[in-house]
C-alpha cells in the first residue's frame, strides 16, 4: 500500500485488521507472521517481475564458482587416480617380468647343476680328460 492510502481512515482500519508483508515477526524460529506470509520484502519492477538484487547476483555467482571448483576438483582427482592406476599396472607388469626372468635363470642354473652332477657321476670333469 502507498503512504497516501495509509493516511485515510478506511485504509488505516484495513491495514490494522490484515497483516501485511511489512510487519515484523513477534516470536518464533521462522521469519513469517502467519502461514504463508513472508516478512522479507520482494523487489519487483513495474511489470511485476521480481528483480534480482546485487546480493543475489553475488550469491548466484558464488554458487556457480563453487560448482566449477568442485567439478575441477573431481576432474583433477580422476586424472590423478587414472595416472596412479596406470603406474600400478606398469609396476605389476615389470615385477611379473622380473619374476619370470628370475625363475628362468634359476631353472637354467638348476639344470646346469644337474648336468654337472651327471657328468661327475660319469667321470667327465675338467681335471680328468677321458680322451684316449
Short mmCIF file of N, CA and C in Angstrom, two decimals:
data_model
loop_
_atom_site.label_atom_id
_atom_site.label_comp_id
_atom_site.label_asym_id
_atom_site.label_seq_id
_atom_site.Cartn_x
_atom_site.Cartn_y
_atom_site.Cartn_z
N UNK A 1 0.84 -1.17 0.00
CA UNK A 1 0.00 0.00 0.00
C UNK A 1 0.88 1.23 0.00
N UNK A 2 0.37 2.30 -0.59
CA UNK A 2 1.15 3.54 -0.64
C UNK A 2 0.94 4.32 0.66
N UNK A 3 1.80 5.28 0.90
CA UNK A 3 1.72 6.08 2.11
C UNK A 3 0.47 6.96 2.10
N UNK A 4 0.06 7.44 0.94
CA UNK A 4 -1.11 8.30 0.84
C UNK A 4 -2.37 7.54 1.23
N UNK A 5 -2.48 6.29 0.81
CA UNK A 5 -3.66 5.50 1.12
C UNK A 5 -3.68 5.12 2.59
N UNK A 6 -2.53 5.03 3.23
CA UNK A 6 -2.47 4.65 4.63
C UNK A 6 -2.96 5.76 5.54
N UNK A 7 -2.98 7.02 5.08
CA UNK A 7 -3.41 8.13 5.92
C UNK A 7 -4.92 8.25 6.01
N UNK A 8 -5.65 7.67 5.08
CA UNK A 8 -7.11 7.75 5.13
C UNK A 8 -7.62 6.83 6.23
N UNK A 9 -8.74 7.15 6.87
CA UNK A 9 -9.25 6.33 7.98
C UNK A 9 -9.67 4.93 7.54
N UNK A 10 -10.24 4.79 6.36
CA UNK A 10 -10.68 3.46 5.93
C UNK A 10 -9.48 2.56 5.64
N UNK A 11 -8.42 3.14 5.10
CA UNK A 11 -7.22 2.37 4.82
C UNK A 11 -6.51 1.99 6.11
N UNK A 12 -6.58 2.84 7.12
CA UNK A 12 -5.93 2.57 8.39
C UNK A 12 -6.57 1.37 9.08
N UNK A 13 -7.90 1.26 9.01
CA UNK A 13 -8.57 0.13 9.63
C UNK A 13 -8.29 -1.15 8.85
N UNK A 14 -8.14 -1.05 7.54
CA UNK A 14 -7.87 -2.23 6.72
C UNK A 14 -6.48 -2.76 7.00
N UNK A 15 -5.52 -1.88 7.17
CA UNK A 15 -4.15 -2.33 7.43
C UNK A 15 -4.02 -2.87 8.84
N UNK A 16 -4.79 -2.37 9.77
CA UNK A 16 -4.72 -2.85 11.14
C UNK A 16 -5.34 -4.24 11.24
N UNK A 17 -6.34 -4.53 10.43
CA UNK A 17 -7.04 -5.81 10.51
C UNK A 17 -6.24 -6.92 9.84
N UNK A 18 -5.65 -6.64 8.70
CA UNK A 18 -4.94 -7.69 7.96
C UNK A 18 -3.44 -7.48 8.08
N UNK A 19 -2.69 -8.53 8.40
CA UNK A 19 -1.24 -8.38 8.48
C UNK A 19 -0.66 -8.23 7.08
N UNK A 20 0.35 -7.41 6.97
CA UNK A 20 1.00 -7.18 5.68
C UNK A 20 2.39 -7.78 5.70
N UNK A 21 3.03 -7.75 4.56
CA UNK A 21 4.37 -8.30 4.47
C UNK A 21 5.41 -7.38 5.10
N UNK A 22 5.00 -6.18 5.50
CA UNK A 22 5.93 -5.24 6.10
C UNK A 22 5.98 -5.36 7.61
N UNK A 23 5.16 -6.18 8.22
CA UNK A 23 5.14 -6.32 9.68
C UNK A 23 6.29 -7.20 10.13
N UNK A 24 6.72 -6.99 11.34
CA UNK A 24 7.82 -7.76 11.92
C UNK A 24 7.25 -9.00 12.61
N UNK A 25 7.98 -10.09 12.65
CA UNK A 25 7.50 -11.28 13.34
C UNK A 25 7.56 -11.06 14.85
N UNK A 26 6.59 -11.62 15.56
CA UNK A 26 6.54 -11.44 17.00
C UNK A 26 7.53 -12.35 17.70
N UNK A 27 7.49 -13.62 17.42
CA UNK A 27 8.41 -14.56 18.04
C UNK A 27 8.38 -15.85 17.24
N UNK A 28 9.39 -16.66 17.44
CA UNK A 28 9.41 -17.95 16.77
C UNK A 28 10.60 -18.07 15.86
N UNK A 29 10.93 -19.29 15.53
CA UNK A 29 12.12 -19.52 14.71
C UNK A 29 11.94 -19.12 13.25
N UNK A 30 10.72 -19.19 12.74
CA UNK A 30 10.51 -18.86 11.34
C UNK A 30 10.40 -17.35 11.18
N UNK A 31 10.60 -16.89 10.00
CA UNK A 31 10.58 -15.47 9.70
C UNK A 31 9.26 -15.07 9.06
N UNK A 32 8.15 -15.63 9.53
CA UNK A 32 6.85 -15.32 8.94
C UNK A 32 5.85 -14.94 10.02
N UNK A 33 4.91 -14.13 9.62
CA UNK A 33 3.89 -13.66 10.55
C UNK A 33 2.81 -14.71 10.71
N UNK A 34 2.39 -15.27 9.64
CA UNK A 34 1.34 -16.28 9.66
C UNK A 34 1.67 -17.33 8.62
N UNK A 35 0.75 -18.22 8.43
CA UNK A 35 1.02 -19.26 7.44
C UNK A 35 1.11 -18.67 6.03
N UNK A 36 2.27 -18.83 5.43
CA UNK A 36 2.46 -18.38 4.06
C UNK A 36 2.78 -16.92 3.91
N UNK A 37 2.89 -16.16 5.00
CA UNK A 37 3.20 -14.74 4.91
C UNK A 37 4.67 -14.54 5.23
N UNK A 38 5.41 -14.00 4.30
CA UNK A 38 6.84 -13.79 4.46
C UNK A 38 7.08 -12.35 4.86
N UNK A 39 8.03 -12.11 5.76
CA UNK A 39 8.29 -10.76 6.24
C UNK A 39 9.27 -10.02 5.35
N UNK A 40 10.03 -10.71 4.55
CA UNK A 40 11.00 -10.04 3.69
C UNK A 40 10.29 -9.38 2.53
N UNK A 41 10.75 -8.21 2.17
CA UNK A 41 10.13 -7.51 1.04
C UNK A 41 10.76 -7.99 -0.25
N UNK A 42 9.97 -8.09 -1.27
CA UNK A 42 10.44 -8.55 -2.58
C UNK A 42 10.53 -7.35 -3.51
N UNK A 43 11.60 -7.28 -4.24
CA UNK A 43 11.78 -6.20 -5.20
C UNK A 43 11.14 -6.60 -6.52
N UNK A 44 10.23 -5.77 -7.00
CA UNK A 44 9.60 -6.04 -8.28
C UNK A 44 9.63 -4.76 -9.10
N UNK A 45 9.64 -4.94 -10.41
CA UNK A 45 9.57 -3.76 -11.28
C UNK A 45 8.11 -3.49 -11.65
N UNK A 46 7.89 -2.60 -12.57
CA UNK A 46 6.54 -2.17 -12.92
C UNK A 46 5.70 -3.33 -13.46
N UNK A 47 6.31 -4.20 -14.24
CA UNK A 47 5.55 -5.29 -14.83
C UNK A 47 5.30 -6.42 -13.83
N UNK A 48 5.79 -6.28 -12.62
CA UNK A 48 5.54 -7.30 -11.60
C UNK A 48 6.58 -8.41 -11.60
N UNK A 49 7.59 -8.29 -12.43
CA UNK A 49 8.64 -9.30 -12.48
C UNK A 49 9.61 -9.03 -11.34
N UNK A 50 9.99 -10.07 -10.63
CA UNK A 50 10.88 -9.92 -9.49
C UNK A 50 12.28 -9.54 -9.96
N UNK A 51 12.82 -8.48 -9.37
CA UNK A 51 14.17 -8.04 -9.72
C UNK A 51 15.17 -8.81 -8.87
N UNK A 52 16.32 -9.04 -9.44
CA UNK A 52 17.38 -9.72 -8.72
C UNK A 52 18.28 -8.66 -8.11
N UNK A 53 18.50 -8.76 -6.81
CA UNK A 53 19.32 -7.78 -6.11
C UNK A 53 20.80 -8.08 -6.35
N UNK A 54 21.65 -7.10 -6.16
CA UNK A 54 23.09 -7.34 -6.32
C UNK A 54 23.60 -8.45 -5.40
N UNK A 55 23.05 -8.54 -4.20
CA UNK A 55 23.48 -9.60 -3.28
C UNK A 55 23.12 -10.97 -3.86
N UNK A 56 21.91 -11.09 -4.42
CA UNK A 56 21.50 -12.36 -5.02
C UNK A 56 22.38 -12.69 -6.21
N UNK A 57 22.75 -11.66 -6.99
CA UNK A 57 23.66 -11.89 -8.11
C UNK A 57 25.00 -12.41 -7.61
N UNK A 58 25.50 -11.81 -6.53
CA UNK A 58 26.77 -12.26 -5.95
C UNK A 58 26.66 -13.70 -5.47
N UNK A 59 25.55 -14.02 -4.83
CA UNK A 59 25.37 -15.38 -4.31
C UNK A 59 25.28 -16.39 -5.45
N UNK A 60 24.57 -16.03 -6.53
CA UNK A 60 24.49 -16.92 -7.69
C UNK A 60 25.87 -17.12 -8.30
N UNK A 61 26.63 -16.03 -8.43
CA UNK A 61 27.98 -16.13 -8.99
C UNK A 61 28.86 -16.99 -8.09
N UNK A 62 28.69 -16.84 -6.78
CA UNK A 62 29.48 -17.63 -5.83
C UNK A 62 29.13 -19.11 -5.94
N UNK A 63 27.82 -19.40 -6.08
CA UNK A 63 27.39 -20.79 -6.23
C UNK A 63 27.96 -21.40 -7.51
N UNK A 64 27.92 -20.62 -8.60
CA UNK A 64 28.46 -21.11 -9.87
C UNK A 64 29.96 -21.36 -9.74
N UNK A 65 30.67 -20.45 -9.09
CA UNK A 65 32.11 -20.60 -8.91
C UNK A 65 32.42 -21.83 -8.07
N UNK A 66 31.63 -22.05 -7.02
CA UNK A 66 31.83 -23.24 -6.19
C UNK A 66 31.56 -24.51 -6.98
N UNK A 67 30.53 -24.50 -7.82
CA UNK A 67 30.23 -25.67 -8.64
C UNK A 67 31.37 -25.95 -9.62
N UNK A 68 31.92 -24.88 -10.21
CA UNK A 68 33.04 -25.04 -11.14
C UNK A 68 34.25 -25.60 -10.41
N UNK A 69 34.53 -25.05 -9.22
CA UNK A 69 35.67 -25.54 -8.43
C UNK A 69 35.49 -27.00 -8.07
N UNK A 70 34.28 -27.38 -7.68
CA UNK A 70 34.01 -28.76 -7.32
C UNK A 70 34.23 -29.68 -8.52
N UNK A 71 33.75 -29.25 -9.69
CA UNK A 71 33.91 -30.05 -10.91
C UNK A 71 35.39 -30.18 -11.27
N UNK A 72 36.14 -29.06 -11.15
CA UNK A 72 37.57 -29.10 -11.44
C UNK A 72 38.28 -30.05 -10.48
N UNK A 73 37.87 -30.02 -9.21
CA UNK A 73 38.48 -30.89 -8.20
C UNK A 73 38.21 -32.36 -8.54
N UNK A 74 36.97 -32.66 -8.94
CA UNK A 74 36.62 -34.03 -9.31
C UNK A 74 37.43 -34.49 -10.52
N UNK A 75 37.56 -33.60 -11.52
CA UNK A 75 38.31 -33.95 -12.72
C UNK A 75 39.78 -34.19 -12.38
N UNK A 76 40.33 -33.35 -11.50
CA UNK A 76 41.72 -33.48 -11.10
C UNK A 76 41.94 -34.80 -10.36
N UNK A 77 41.01 -35.13 -9.44
CA UNK A 77 41.11 -36.39 -8.70
C UNK A 77 41.01 -37.58 -9.65
N UNK A 78 40.14 -37.50 -10.64
CA UNK A 78 40.00 -38.59 -11.61
C UNK A 78 41.29 -38.75 -12.41
N UNK A 79 41.91 -37.62 -12.79
CA UNK A 79 43.15 -37.66 -13.54
C UNK A 79 44.26 -38.29 -12.72
N UNK A 80 44.35 -37.90 -11.44
CA UNK A 80 45.38 -38.46 -10.55
C UNK A 80 45.14 -39.95 -10.34
N UNK A 81 43.88 -40.34 -10.17
CA UNK A 81 43.54 -41.75 -9.97
C UNK A 81 43.91 -42.57 -11.21
N UNK A 82 43.64 -42.02 -12.39
CA UNK A 82 43.99 -42.72 -13.64
C UNK A 82 45.50 -42.89 -13.76
N UNK A 83 46.25 -41.83 -13.44
CA UNK A 83 47.71 -41.91 -13.51
C UNK A 83 48.23 -42.94 -12.51
N UNK A 84 47.66 -42.97 -11.32
CA UNK A 84 48.07 -43.94 -10.30
C UNK A 84 47.75 -45.37 -10.76
N UNK A 85 46.59 -45.54 -11.38
CA UNK A 85 46.21 -46.87 -11.89
C UNK A 85 47.19 -47.34 -12.95
N UNK A 86 47.53 -46.44 -13.89
CA UNK A 86 48.50 -46.80 -14.94
C UNK A 86 49.85 -47.14 -14.34
N UNK A 87 50.27 -46.33 -13.34
CA UNK A 87 51.56 -46.57 -12.68
C UNK A 87 51.57 -47.94 -12.00
N UNK A 88 50.46 -48.29 -11.35
CA UNK A 88 50.35 -49.58 -10.67
C UNK A 88 50.41 -50.73 -11.68
N UNK A 89 49.70 -50.58 -12.78
CA UNK A 89 49.71 -51.63 -13.81
C UNK A 89 51.11 -51.83 -14.36
N UNK A 90 51.80 -50.73 -14.66
CA UNK A 90 53.17 -50.81 -15.18
C UNK A 90 54.10 -51.47 -14.17
N UNK A 91 53.95 -51.11 -12.91
CA UNK A 91 54.79 -51.67 -11.85
C UNK A 91 54.55 -53.18 -11.72
N UNK A 92 53.28 -53.59 -11.76
CA UNK A 92 52.94 -55.02 -11.68
C UNK A 92 53.52 -55.78 -12.87
N UNK A 93 53.39 -55.19 -14.06
CA UNK A 93 53.92 -55.83 -15.27
C UNK A 93 55.43 -56.02 -15.16
N UNK A 94 56.11 -54.99 -14.67
CA UNK A 94 57.57 -55.05 -14.51
C UNK A 94 57.96 -56.11 -13.48
N UNK A 95 57.22 -56.17 -12.37
CA UNK A 95 57.50 -57.18 -11.34
C UNK A 95 57.30 -58.59 -11.88
N UNK A 96 56.24 -58.78 -12.68
CA UNK A 96 55.99 -60.11 -13.27
C UNK A 96 57.12 -60.50 -14.21
N UNK A 97 57.60 -59.54 -15.02
CA UNK A 97 58.70 -59.83 -15.95
C UNK A 97 59.97 -60.17 -15.19
N UNK A 98 60.26 -59.42 -14.12
CA UNK A 98 61.45 -59.71 -13.31
C UNK A 98 61.35 -61.08 -12.65
N UNK A 99 60.18 -61.42 -12.15
CA UNK A 99 59.96 -62.72 -11.52
C UNK A 99 60.14 -63.85 -12.54
N UNK A 100 59.61 -63.64 -13.74
CA UNK A 100 59.74 -64.65 -14.79
C UNK A 100 61.21 -64.85 -15.17
N UNK A 101 61.94 -63.74 -15.31
CA UNK A 101 63.37 -63.83 -15.65
C UNK A 101 64.14 -64.52 -14.53
N UNK A 102 63.80 -64.22 -13.27
CA UNK A 102 64.48 -64.85 -12.14
C UNK A 102 64.22 -66.35 -12.11
N UNK A 103 62.97 -66.74 -12.38
CA UNK A 103 62.62 -68.16 -12.39
C UNK A 103 63.34 -68.88 -13.53
N UNK A 104 63.40 -68.24 -14.71
CA UNK A 104 64.11 -68.85 -15.85
C UNK A 104 65.60 -69.00 -15.54
N UNK A 105 66.19 -67.97 -14.94
CA UNK A 105 67.61 -68.05 -14.59
C UNK A 105 67.84 -69.15 -13.57
N UNK A 106 66.95 -69.25 -12.59
CA UNK A 106 67.07 -70.29 -11.58
C UNK A 106 66.92 -71.67 -12.22
N UNK A 107 65.98 -71.79 -13.15
CA UNK A 107 65.76 -73.08 -13.83
C UNK A 107 66.98 -73.46 -14.65
N UNK A 108 67.56 -72.50 -15.38
CA UNK A 108 68.74 -72.82 -16.18
C UNK A 108 69.93 -73.16 -15.28
N UNK A 109 70.05 -72.43 -14.16
CA UNK A 109 71.14 -72.71 -13.23
C UNK A 109 70.96 -74.10 -12.62
N UNK A 110 69.71 -74.44 -12.26
CA UNK A 110 69.44 -75.75 -11.68
C UNK A 110 69.71 -76.85 -12.70
N UNK A 111 69.34 -76.63 -13.94
CA UNK A 111 69.60 -77.67 -14.96
C UNK A 111 71.10 -77.79 -15.22
N UNK A 112 71.84 -76.69 -15.16
CA UNK A 112 73.30 -76.75 -15.34
C UNK A 112 73.93 -77.53 -14.19
N UNK A 113 73.45 -77.29 -12.97
CA UNK A 113 73.97 -78.04 -11.82
C UNK A 113 73.66 -79.52 -11.95
N UNK A 114 72.45 -79.81 -12.40
CA UNK A 114 72.05 -81.20 -12.57
C UNK A 114 72.93 -81.87 -13.64
N UNK A 115 73.19 -81.15 -14.73
CA UNK A 115 74.06 -81.68 -15.78
C UNK A 115 75.48 -81.91 -15.26
N UNK A 116 75.98 -80.98 -14.44
CA UNK A 116 77.31 -81.11 -13.85
C UNK A 116 77.37 -82.34 -12.94
N UNK A 117 76.32 -82.58 -12.15
CA UNK A 117 76.29 -83.76 -11.28
C UNK A 117 76.32 -85.04 -12.11
N UNK A 118 75.57 -85.07 -13.20
CA UNK A 118 75.57 -86.26 -14.06
C UNK A 118 76.95 -86.50 -14.66
N UNK A 119 77.62 -85.43 -15.08
CA UNK A 119 78.96 -85.57 -15.65
C UNK A 119 79.93 -86.09 -14.61
N UNK A 120 79.79 -85.61 -13.38
CA UNK A 120 80.67 -86.10 -12.32
C UNK A 120 80.45 -87.58 -12.10
N UNK A 121 79.20 -87.99 -12.11
CA UNK A 121 78.90 -89.41 -11.91
C UNK A 121 79.50 -90.25 -13.04
N UNK A 122 79.49 -89.68 -14.23
CA UNK A 122 80.07 -90.40 -15.37
C UNK A 122 81.59 -90.30 -15.38
N UNK A 123 82.14 -89.39 -14.58
CA UNK A 123 83.59 -89.22 -14.53
C UNK A 123 84.10 -88.22 -15.53
N UNK A 124 83.23 -87.43 -16.11
CA UNK A 124 83.66 -86.43 -17.08
C UNK A 124 83.81 -85.10 -16.34
N UNK A 125 85.06 -84.71 -16.10
CA UNK A 125 85.33 -83.45 -15.44
C UNK A 125 86.42 -82.73 -16.20
N UNK A 126 86.69 -81.50 -15.81
CA UNK A 126 87.74 -80.73 -16.47
C UNK A 126 89.12 -81.24 -16.05
N UNK A 127 89.20 -81.76 -14.83
CA UNK A 127 90.50 -82.19 -14.32
C UNK A 127 90.99 -83.45 -15.04
N UNK A 128 90.08 -84.33 -15.30
CA UNK A 128 90.48 -85.59 -15.92
C UNK A 128 89.92 -85.63 -17.33
N UNK A 129 90.78 -85.79 -18.25
CA UNK A 129 90.37 -85.89 -19.63
C UNK A 129 90.28 -87.36 -20.00
N UNK A 130 89.20 -87.79 -20.57
CA UNK A 130 88.99 -89.19 -20.93
C UNK A 130 89.18 -89.44 -22.42
N UNK A 131 89.83 -88.58 -23.03
CA UNK A 131 90.05 -88.81 -24.46
C UNK A 131 91.33 -89.60 -24.63
N UNK A 132 91.23 -90.86 -24.88
CA UNK A 132 92.38 -91.74 -25.07
C UNK A 132 92.66 -92.00 -26.47
#
